[in-house]
Amino acid sequence: MRTGLVLEGGAMRGLYTAGVLDIFLDNGIKADTVIGTSAGVLFGVNYASGQRGRALRYNKKYAPKGSYMGIRSLLTTGNIINKQFAYYDLPSKLDLFDEEAYEKSGMDFYATVTNVETGEAEYIKITDCFAQMEAMRATSAMPYVSRIVEYEGKKYLDGGVADSIPVEKCKAMGCDRVIVVLTRPLAYRKSKTNPGLANLRYGRRYPRLAERINNRPDEYNACVEKIIEMENRGEIFVIRPSRTVKVRHIERDPEKLQAIYDLGAADCAAKMDELKAYLKDYSGNKY
């Protein structure tokens, strides 16, 4: 049996996921296939490399600095997350990512991206994080505040536009048991948005992307309802925030980052016995 792990995005709310995954590492919980979106990918790779605490550490240290993310980066580079600092300097110089451990993990790790010309989700297998850093950037390139990312001849933005929670894709990849880590509480649903902004920004050149952005609230909410149904039937195991912690997409307050991480760790620890029971296969062998 194959175990799949689905990681929702959510920008700095993704530190909730980082807290969950660090508890996975503490308990030896290992997935065969991981498929993430946006921050789920950026923070999830540390789970594959076994670098407990890394995502929290570097975000608390560098988030308050304008060189990492914010309006200054948006105005000077067109990206609210600074490309050079966040994707190149940080993992290769400032807080080293363990590529060797990542490659030895044996996990199949996928980044969800949105093709801006088709409006459809694509899933890029990440075998070498440094060599595929532009794919990593593409999955987290938020509309409106990021430049479109070109990778292998295609144009992409944030995977969450087309497939925020790729649980169906994970099952289609042959995963019998699926763990889903969400970054919103059970009651959360996306509100309708004014289509004018997407149409103005992308409609003329990328009409399918604009349409997908405008449909995202309905698609996201329908996905959440389906996940609840699958969870209730015991088909998947879901970990989600037990309460709301107010964290902005571009959160720079270290205390708030610590709080959302701590919530993820606590929620996961509280469900660990249930998770281990879910992961037992039919022969009685454990995870």
mmCIF file of N, CA and C in Angstrom, residues 14-127:
data_model
loop_
_atom_site.group_PDB
_atom_site.id
_atom_site.type_symbol
_atom_site.label_atom_id
_atom_site.label_comp_id
_atom_site.label_asym_id
_atom_site.label_seq_id
_atom_site.Cartn_x
_atom_site.Cartn_y
_atom_site.Cartn_z
ATOM 1 N N GLY A 14 1.276 28.417 6.001
ATOM 2 C CA GLY A 14 1.940 27.143 5.779
ATOM 3 C C GLY A 14 2.817 26.716 6.932
ATOM 4 N N LEU A 15 3.122 27.617 7.840
ATOM 5 C CA LEU A 15 3.888 27.211 9.021
ATOM 6 C C LEU A 15 3.063 26.300 9.933
ATOM 7 N N TYR A 16 1.748 26.330 9.769
ATOM 8 C CA TYR A 16 0.921 25.318 10.448
ATOM 9 C C TYR A 16 1.346 23.935 9.954
ATOM 10 N N THR A 17 1.466 23.808 8.646
ATOM 11 C CA THR A 17 1.891 22.545 8.043
ATOM 12 C C THR A 17 3.285 22.156 8.509
ATOM 13 N N ALA A 18 4.173 23.142 8.615
ATOM 14 C CA ALA A 18 5.530 22.865 9.094
ATOM 15 C C ALA A 18 5.494 22.255 10.492
ATOM 16 N N GLY A 19 4.609 22.760 11.354
ATOM 17 C CA GLY A 19 4.472 22.196 12.691
ATOM 18 C C GLY A 19 3.981 20.762 12.656
ATOM 19 N N VAL A 20 2.997 20.501 11.791
ATOM 20 C CA VAL A 20 2.480 19.140 11.628
ATOM 21 C C VAL A 20 3.584 18.196 11.161
ATOM 22 N N LEU A 21 4.332 18.620 10.149
ATOM 23 C CA LEU A 21 5.337 17.740 9.559
ATOM 24 C C LEU A 21 6.504 17.469 10.501
ATOM 25 N N ASP A 22 6.818 18.427 11.347
ATOM 26 C CA ASP A 22 7.876 18.170 12.332
ATOM 27 C C ASP A 22 7.452 17.095 13.333
ATOM 28 N N ILE A 23 6.185 17.064 13.668
ATOM 29 C CA ILE A 23 5.683 15.994 14.537
ATOM 30 C C ILE A 23 5.679 14.660 13.785
ATOM 31 N N PHE A 24 5.416 14.703 12.485
ATOM 32 C CA PHE A 24 5.557 13.485 11.678
ATOM 33 C C PHE A 24 6.977 12.940 11.795
ATOM 34 N N LEU A 25 7.957 13.824 11.662
ATOM 35 C CA LEU A 25 9.356 13.396 11.749
ATOM 36 C C LEU A 25 9.654 12.798 13.120
ATOM 37 N N ASP A 26 9.128 13.409 14.163
ATOM 38 C CA ASP A 26 9.350 12.899 15.522
ATOM 39 C C ASP A 26 8.800 11.490 15.703
ATOM 40 N N ASN A 27 7.739 11.187 14.950
ATOM 41 C CA ASN A 27 7.050 9.912 15.128
ATOM 42 C C ASN A 27 7.327 8.915 14.001
ATOM 43 N N GLY A 28 8.234 9.251 13.126
ATOM 44 C CA GLY A 28 8.585 8.323 12.054
ATOM 45 C C GLY A 28 7.495 8.114 11.022
ATOM 46 N N ILE A 29 6.614 9.084 10.850
ATOM 47 C CA ILE A 29 5.551 8.987 9.855
ATOM 48 C C ILE A 29 6.134 9.359 8.492
ATOM 49 N N LYS A 30 6.101 8.420 7.560
ATOM 50 C CA LYS A 30 6.698 8.660 6.250
ATOM 51 C C LYS A 30 5.695 8.386 5.135
ATOM 52 N N ALA A 31 5.612 9.312 4.203
ATOM 53 C CA ALA A 31 4.743 9.148 3.044
ATOM 54 C C ALA A 31 5.553 8.641 1.858
ATOM 55 N N ASP A 32 4.884 7.932 0.964
ATOM 56 C CA ASP A 32 5.522 7.492 -0.271
ATOM 57 C C ASP A 32 5.449 8.583 -1.337
ATOM 58 N N THR A 33 4.295 9.261 -1.373
ATOM 59 C CA THR A 33 4.059 10.334 -2.340
ATOM 60 C C THR A 33 3.594 11.576 -1.609
ATOM 61 N N VAL A 34 4.199 12.700 -1.938
ATOM 62 C CA VAL A 34 3.794 13.985 -1.377
ATOM 63 C C VAL A 34 3.418 14.889 -2.539
ATOM 64 N N ILE A 35 2.268 15.521 -2.442
ATOM 65 C CA ILE A 35 1.858 16.477 -3.462
ATOM 66 C C ILE A 35 1.360 17.732 -2.764
ATOM 67 N N GLY A 36 2.009 18.850 -3.056
ATOM 68 C CA GLY A 36 1.700 20.081 -2.353
ATOM 69 C C GLY A 36 1.396 21.231 -3.288
ATOM 70 N N THR A 37 0.938 22.284 -2.700
ATOM 71 C CA THR A 37 0.639 23.519 -3.418
ATOM 72 C C THR A 37 1.267 24.681 -2.674
ATOM 73 N N SER A 38 1.983 25.517 -3.394
ATOM 74 C CA SER A 38 2.499 26.767 -2.853
ATOM 75 C C SER A 38 3.345 26.523 -1.593
ATOM 76 N N ALA A 39 2.951 27.122 -0.464
ATOM 77 C CA ALA A 39 3.723 26.963 0.771
ATOM 78 C C ALA A 39 3.789 25.519 1.223
ATOM 79 N N GLY A 40 2.812 24.714 0.829
ATOM 80 C CA GLY A 40 2.865 23.302 1.149
ATOM 81 C C GLY A 40 4.089 22.636 0.544
ATOM 82 N N VAL A 41 4.496 23.116 -0.627
ATOM 83 C CA VAL A 41 5.702 22.619 -1.275
ATOM 84 C C VAL A 41 6.947 23.203 -0.622
ATOM 85 N N LEU A 42 6.961 24.524 -0.470
ATOM 86 C CA LEU A 42 8.159 25.198 0.029
ATOM 87 C C LEU A 42 8.538 24.736 1.427
ATOM 88 N N PHE A 43 7.559 24.507 2.284
ATOM 89 C CA PHE A 43 7.844 24.050 3.629
ATOM 90 C C PHE A 43 7.886 22.523 3.697
ATOM 91 N N GLY A 44 7.154 21.869 2.804
ATOM 92 C CA GLY A 44 7.095 20.412 2.820
ATOM 93 C C GLY A 44 8.387 19.732 2.428
ATOM 94 N N VAL A 45 9.212 20.387 1.617
ATOM 95 C CA VAL A 45 10.475 19.753 1.219
ATOM 96 C C VAL A 45 11.371 19.494 2.429
ATOM 97 N N ASN A 46 11.203 20.272 3.491
ATOM 98 C CA ASN A 46 11.992 20.056 4.706
ATOM 99 C C ASN A 46 11.597 18.765 5.414
ATOM 100 N N TYR A 47 10.367 18.324 5.205
ATOM 101 C CA TYR A 47 9.931 17.025 5.718
ATOM 102 C C TYR A 47 10.656 15.910 4.974
ATOM 103 N N ALA A 48 10.742 16.051 3.655
ATOM 104 C CA ALA A 48 11.444 15.037 2.862
ATOM 105 C C ALA A 48 12.937 15.006 3.189
ATOM 106 N N SER A 49 13.524 16.161 3.464
ATOM 107 C CA SER A 49 14.955 16.203 3.781
ATOM 108 C C SER A 49 15.235 15.930 5.252
ATOM 109 N N GLY A 50 14.187 15.805 6.057
ATOM 110 C CA GLY A 50 14.352 15.493 7.472
ATOM 111 C C GLY A 50 14.893 16.639 8.305
ATOM 112 N N GLN A 51 14.682 17.872 7.845
ATOM 113 C CA GLN A 51 15.243 19.034 8.544
ATOM 114 C C GLN A 51 14.214 19.652 9.490
ATOM 115 N N ARG A 52 14.067 18.997 10.619
ATOM 116 C CA ARG A 52 13.092 19.442 11.615
ATOM 117 C C ARG A 52 13.394 20.869 12.063
ATOM 118 N N GLY A 53 12.355 21.704 12.072
ATOM 119 C CA GLY A 53 12.486 23.061 12.588
ATOM 120 C C GLY A 53 13.031 24.078 11.603
ATOM 121 N N ARG A 54 13.491 23.652 10.442
ATOM 122 C CA ARG A 54 14.136 24.589 9.516
ATOM 123 C C ARG A 54 13.168 25.661 9.022
ATOM 124 N N ALA A 55 11.962 25.271 8.612
ATOM 125 C CA ALA A 55 11.015 26.238 8.071
ATOM 126 C C ALA A 55 10.682 27.324 9.095
ATOM 127 N N LEU A 56 10.439 26.919 10.331
ATOM 128 C CA LEU A 56 10.153 27.905 11.371
ATOM 129 C C LEU A 56 11.363 28.789 11.630
ATOM 130 N N ARG A 57 12.527 28.189 11.696
ATOM 131 C CA ARG A 57 13.747 28.924 12.037
ATOM 132 C C ARG A 57 14.038 30.044 11.038
ATOM 133 N N TYR A 58 14.067 29.714 9.768
ATOM 134 C CA TYR A 58 14.454 30.750 8.811
ATOM 135 C C TYR A 58 13.355 31.786 8.605
ATOM 136 N N ASN A 59 12.099 31.372 8.759
ATOM 137 C CA ASN A 59 11.028 32.360 8.606
ATOM 138 C C ASN A 59 10.995 33.345 9.768
ATOM 139 N N LYS A 60 11.199 32.849 10.982
ATOM 140 C CA LYS A 60 11.234 33.768 12.121
ATOM 141 C C LYS A 60 12.427 34.723 12.027
ATOM 142 N N LYS A 61 13.518 34.237 11.506
ATOM 143 C CA LYS A 61 14.724 35.056 11.425
ATOM 144 C C LYS A 61 14.646 36.099 10.324
ATOM 145 N N TYR A 62 14.121 35.700 9.156
ATOM 146 C CA TYR A 62 14.210 36.587 8.000
ATOM 147 C C TYR A 62 12.903 37.279 7.607
ATOM 148 N N ALA A 63 11.753 36.772 8.058
ATOM 149 C CA ALA A 63 10.478 37.400 7.689
ATOM 150 C C ALA A 63 10.405 38.877 8.057
ATOM 151 N N PRO A 64 10.952 39.285 9.211
ATOM 152 C CA PRO A 64 10.880 40.715 9.537
ATOM 153 C C PRO A 64 11.720 41.604 8.626
ATOM 154 N N LYS A 65 12.603 41.020 7.843
ATOM 155 C CA LYS A 65 13.516 41.799 7.013
ATOM 156 C C LYS A 65 12.898 42.072 5.643
ATOM 157 N N GLY A 66 13.036 43.294 5.175
ATOM 158 C CA GLY A 66 12.487 43.673 3.883
ATOM 159 C C GLY A 66 13.139 42.961 2.713
ATOM 160 N N SER A 67 14.324 42.415 2.923
ATOM 161 C CA SER A 67 15.017 41.724 1.840
ATOM 162 C C SER A 67 14.357 40.396 1.492
ATOM 163 N N TYR A 68 13.510 39.883 2.376
ATOM 164 C CA TYR A 68 12.859 38.580 2.171
ATOM 165 C C TYR A 68 11.554 38.745 1.401
ATOM 166 N N MET A 69 10.684 39.595 1.900
ATOM 167 C CA MET A 69 9.370 39.752 1.277
ATOM 168 C C MET A 69 8.738 41.059 1.714
ATOM 169 N N GLY A 70 7.780 41.527 0.919
ATOM 170 C CA GLY A 70 7.072 42.729 1.282
ATOM 171 C C GLY A 70 6.938 43.701 0.119
ATOM 172 N N ILE A 71 6.433 44.873 0.432
ATOM 173 C CA ILE A 71 6.140 45.879 -0.588
ATOM 174 C C ILE A 71 7.403 46.328 -1.306
ATOM 175 N N ARG A 72 8.509 46.436 -0.585
ATOM 176 C CA ARG A 72 9.740 46.873 -1.232
ATOM 177 C C ARG A 72 10.151 45.913 -2.338
ATOM 178 N N SER A 73 10.055 44.638 -2.068
ATOM 179 C CA SER A 73 10.384 43.651 -3.088
ATOM 180 C C SER A 73 9.399 43.722 -4.247
ATOM 181 N N LEU A 74 8.123 43.897 -3.937
ATOM 182 C CA LEU A 74 7.107 43.980 -4.988
ATOM 183 C C LEU A 74 7.372 45.158 -5.925
ATOM 184 N N LEU A 75 7.711 46.297 -5.346
ATOM 185 C CA LEU A 75 7.929 47.497 -6.153
ATOM 186 C C LEU A 75 9.211 47.435 -6.962
ATOM 187 N N THR A 76 10.218 46.766 -6.430
ATOM 188 C CA THR A 76 11.519 46.758 -7.109
ATOM 189 C C THR A 76 11.723 45.548 -8.028
ATOM 190 N N THR A 77 11.024 44.448 -7.745
ATOM 191 C CA THR A 77 11.239 43.239 -8.548
ATOM 192 C C THR A 77 9.975 42.711 -9.219
ATOM 193 N N GLY A 78 8.804 43.185 -8.796
ATOM 194 C CA GLY A 78 7.546 42.651 -9.313
ATOM 195 C C GLY A 78 7.071 41.414 -8.587
ATOM 196 N N ASN A 79 7.835 40.974 -7.569
ATOM 197 C CA ASN A 79 7.467 39.805 -6.779
ATOM 198 C C ASN A 79 7.435 40.178 -5.304
ATOM 199 N N ILE A 80 6.332 39.899 -4.636
ATOM 200 C CA ILE A 80 6.250 40.241 -3.224
ATOM 201 C C ILE A 80 7.184 39.372 -2.387
ATOM 202 N N ILE A 81 7.473 38.150 -2.867
ATOM 203 C CA ILE A 81 8.513 37.311 -2.262
ATOM 204 C C ILE A 81 9.765 37.495 -3.109
ATOM 205 N N ASN A 82 10.829 37.985 -2.512
ATOM 206 C CA ASN A 82 12.032 38.301 -3.278
ATOM 207 C C ASN A 82 12.668 37.046 -3.858
ATOM 208 N N LYS A 83 12.730 36.982 -5.165
ATOM 209 C CA LYS A 83 13.218 35.793 -5.863
ATOM 210 C C LYS A 83 14.636 35.409 -5.445
ATOM 211 N N GLN A 84 15.563 36.339 -5.546
ATOM 212 C CA GLN A 84 16.961 36.015 -5.289
ATOM 213 C C GLN A 84 17.177 35.609 -3.831
ATOM 214 N N PHE A 85 16.607 36.378 -2.929
ATOM 215 C CA PHE A 85 16.837 36.111 -1.509
ATOM 216 C C PHE A 85 16.169 34.813 -1.067
ATOM 217 N N ALA A 86 14.871 34.699 -1.328
ATOM 218 C CA ALA A 86 14.088 33.596 -0.768
ATOM 219 C C ALA A 86 14.380 32.253 -1.416
ATOM 220 N N TYR A 87 14.613 32.254 -2.713
ATOM 221 C CA TYR A 87 14.722 30.986 -3.424
ATOM 222 C C TYR A 87 16.154 30.570 -3.737
ATOM 223 N N TYR A 88 17.056 31.506 -3.684
ATOM 224 C CA TYR A 88 18.429 31.174 -4.053
ATOM 225 C C TYR A 88 19.424 31.415 -2.908
ATOM 226 N N ASP A 89 19.440 32.625 -2.351
ATOM 227 C CA ASP A 89 20.399 32.898 -1.282
ATOM 228 C C ASP A 89 20.089 32.116 -0.012
ATOM 229 N N LEU A 90 18.821 32.092 0.372
ATOM 230 C CA LEU A 90 18.452 31.487 1.647
ATOM 231 C C LEU A 90 18.776 29.986 1.701
ATOM 232 N N PRO A 91 18.325 29.175 0.736
ATOM 233 C CA PRO A 91 18.585 27.730 0.865
ATOM 234 C C PRO A 91 20.010 27.303 0.539
ATOM 235 N N SER A 92 20.761 28.155 -0.166
ATOM 236 C CA SER A 92 22.108 27.745 -0.566
ATOM 237 C C SER A 92 23.211 28.391 0.263
ATOM 238 N N LYS A 93 22.863 29.475 0.999
ATOM 239 C CA LYS A 93 23.890 30.190 1.751
ATOM 240 C C LYS A 93 23.520 30.455 3.215
ATOM 241 N N LEU A 94 22.275 30.858 3.453
ATOM 242 C CA LEU A 94 21.908 31.382 4.773
ATOM 243 C C LEU A 94 21.364 30.312 5.733
ATOM 244 N N ASP A 95 20.575 29.388 5.223
ATOM 245 C CA ASP A 95 20.051 28.281 6.027
ATOM 246 C C ASP A 95 19.973 27.102 5.076
ATOM 247 N N LEU A 96 21.010 26.314 5.030
ATOM 248 C CA LEU A 96 21.226 25.356 3.957
ATOM 249 C C LEU A 96 20.165 24.265 3.907
ATOM 250 N N PHE A 97 19.648 24.055 2.706
ATOM 251 C CA PHE A 97 18.734 22.947 2.474
ATOM 252 C C PHE A 97 19.553 21.714 2.146
ATOM 253 N N ASP A 98 19.190 20.564 2.735
ATOM 254 C CA ASP A 98 19.939 19.329 2.567
ATOM 255 C C ASP A 98 19.410 18.561 1.347
ATOM 256 N N GLU A 99 19.939 18.909 0.196
ATOM 257 C CA GLU A 99 19.491 18.278 -1.047
ATOM 258 C C GLU A 99 19.806 16.791 -1.065
ATOM 259 N N GLU A 100 20.946 16.419 -0.523
ATOM 260 C CA GLU A 100 21.339 15.005 -0.520
ATOM 261 C C GLU A 100 20.339 14.165 0.269
ATOM 262 N N ALA A 101 19.955 14.647 1.440
ATOM 263 C CA ALA A 101 18.974 13.919 2.256
ATOM 264 C C ALA A 101 17.617 13.869 1.553
ATOM 265 N N TYR A 102 17.268 14.957 0.899
ATOM 266 C CA TYR A 102 16.005 15.000 0.146
ATOM 267 C C TYR A 102 15.976 13.914 -0.919
ATOM 268 N N GLU A 103 17.053 13.811 -1.678
ATOM 269 C CA GLU A 103 17.105 12.834 -2.759
ATOM 270 C C GLU A 103 17.110 11.400 -2.230
ATOM 271 N N LYS A 104 17.666 11.199 -1.045
ATOM 272 C CA LYS A 104 17.733 9.858 -0.470
ATOM 273 C C LYS A 104 16.444 9.453 0.248
ATOM 274 N N SER A 105 15.521 10.378 0.397
ATOM 275 C CA SER A 105 14.302 10.105 1.167
ATOM 276 C C SER A 105 13.436 9.021 0.540
ATOM 277 N N GLY A 106 13.510 8.886 -0.772
ATOM 278 C CA GLY A 106 12.679 7.910 -1.453
ATOM 279 C C GLY A 106 11.260 8.375 -1.705
ATOM 280 N N MET A 107 10.946 9.598 -1.318
ATOM 281 C CA MET A 107 9.602 10.124 -1.535
ATOM 282 C C MET A 107 9.459 10.664 -2.951
ATOM 283 N N ASP A 108 8.296 10.429 -3.548
ATOM 284 C CA ASP A 108 7.937 11.094 -4.799
ATOM 285 C C ASP A 108 7.257 12.402 -4.427
ATOM 286 N N PHE A 109 7.879 13.517 -4.780
ATOM 287 C CA PHE A 109 7.409 14.821 -4.315
ATOM 288 C C PHE A 109 6.974 15.660 -5.522
ATOM 289 N N TYR A 110 5.742 16.154 -5.478
ATOM 290 C CA TYR A 110 5.178 16.899 -6.604
ATOM 291 C C TYR A 110 4.746 18.305 -6.188
ATOM 292 N N ALA A 111 5.004 19.253 -7.084
ATOM 293 C CA ALA A 111 4.559 20.637 -6.891
ATOM 294 C C ALA A 111 3.425 20.921 -7.864
ATOM 295 N N THR A 112 2.325 21.408 -7.350
ATOM 296 C CA THR A 112 1.186 21.774 -8.179
ATOM 297 C C THR A 112 1.379 23.190 -8.714
ATOM 298 N N VAL A 113 1.186 23.371 -10.003
ATOM 299 C CA VAL A 113 1.302 24.687 -10.625
ATOM 300 C C VAL A 113 0.078 24.922 -11.505
ATOM 301 N N THR A 114 -0.196 26.190 -11.809
ATOM 302 C CA THR A 114 -1.292 26.539 -12.698
ATOM 303 C C THR A 114 -0.729 27.075 -14.007
ATOM 304 N N ASN A 115 -1.048 26.413 -15.098
ATOM 305 C CA ASN A 115 -0.648 26.867 -16.424
ATOM 306 C C ASN A 115 -1.516 28.075 -16.782
ATOM 307 N N VAL A 116 -0.899 29.237 -16.962
ATOM 308 C CA VAL A 116 -1.684 30.460 -17.144
ATOM 309 C C VAL A 116 -2.379 30.504 -18.500
ATOM 310 N N GLU A 117 -1.894 29.739 -19.460
ATOM 311 C CA GLU A 117 -2.512 29.756 -20.788
ATOM 312 C C GLU A 117 -3.703 28.811 -20.883
ATOM 313 N N THR A 118 -3.642 27.682 -20.177
ATOM 314 C CA THR A 118 -4.751 26.730 -20.211
ATOM 315 C C THR A 118 -5.685 26.873 -19.013
ATOM 316 N N GLY A 119 -5.179 27.465 -17.939
ATOM 317 C CA GLY A 119 -5.955 27.552 -16.708
ATOM 318 C C GLY A 119 -6.021 26.251 -15.943
ATOM 319 N N GLU A 120 -5.272 25.247 -16.373
ATOM 320 C CA GLU A 120 -5.323 23.923 -15.758
ATOM 321 C C GLU A 120 -4.143 23.692 -14.810
ATOM 322 N N ALA A 121 -4.368 22.797 -13.867
ATOM 323 C CA ALA A 121 -3.299 22.413 -12.949
ATOM 324 C C ALA A 121 -2.355 21.423 -13.620
ATOM 325 N N GLU A 122 -1.076 21.552 -13.315
ATOM 326 C CA GLU A 122 -0.075 20.572 -13.715
ATOM 327 C C GLU A 122 0.716 20.203 -12.468
ATOM 328 N N TYR A 123 1.345 19.041 -12.510
ATOM 329 C CA TYR A 123 2.001 18.505 -11.324
ATOM 330 C C TYR A 123 3.437 18.129 -11.706
ATOM 331 N N ILE A 124 4.389 18.877 -11.185
ATOM 332 C CA ILE A 124 5.793 18.706 -11.548
ATOM 333 C C ILE A 124 6.501 17.906 -10.470
ATOM 334 N N LYS A 125 7.113 16.798 -10.860
ATOM 335 C CA LYS A 125 7.856 15.998 -9.902
ATOM 336 C C LYS A 125 9.186 16.686 -9.608
ATOM 337 N N ILE A 126 9.435 16.936 -8.331
ATOM 338 C CA ILE A 126 10.657 17.627 -7.907
ATOM 339 C C ILE A 126 11.680 16.582 -7.476
ATOM 340 N N THR A 127 12.659 16.356 -8.322
ATOM 341 C CA THR A 127 13.718 15.400 -8.011
ATOM 342 C C THR A 127 14.979 16.086 -7.500
#
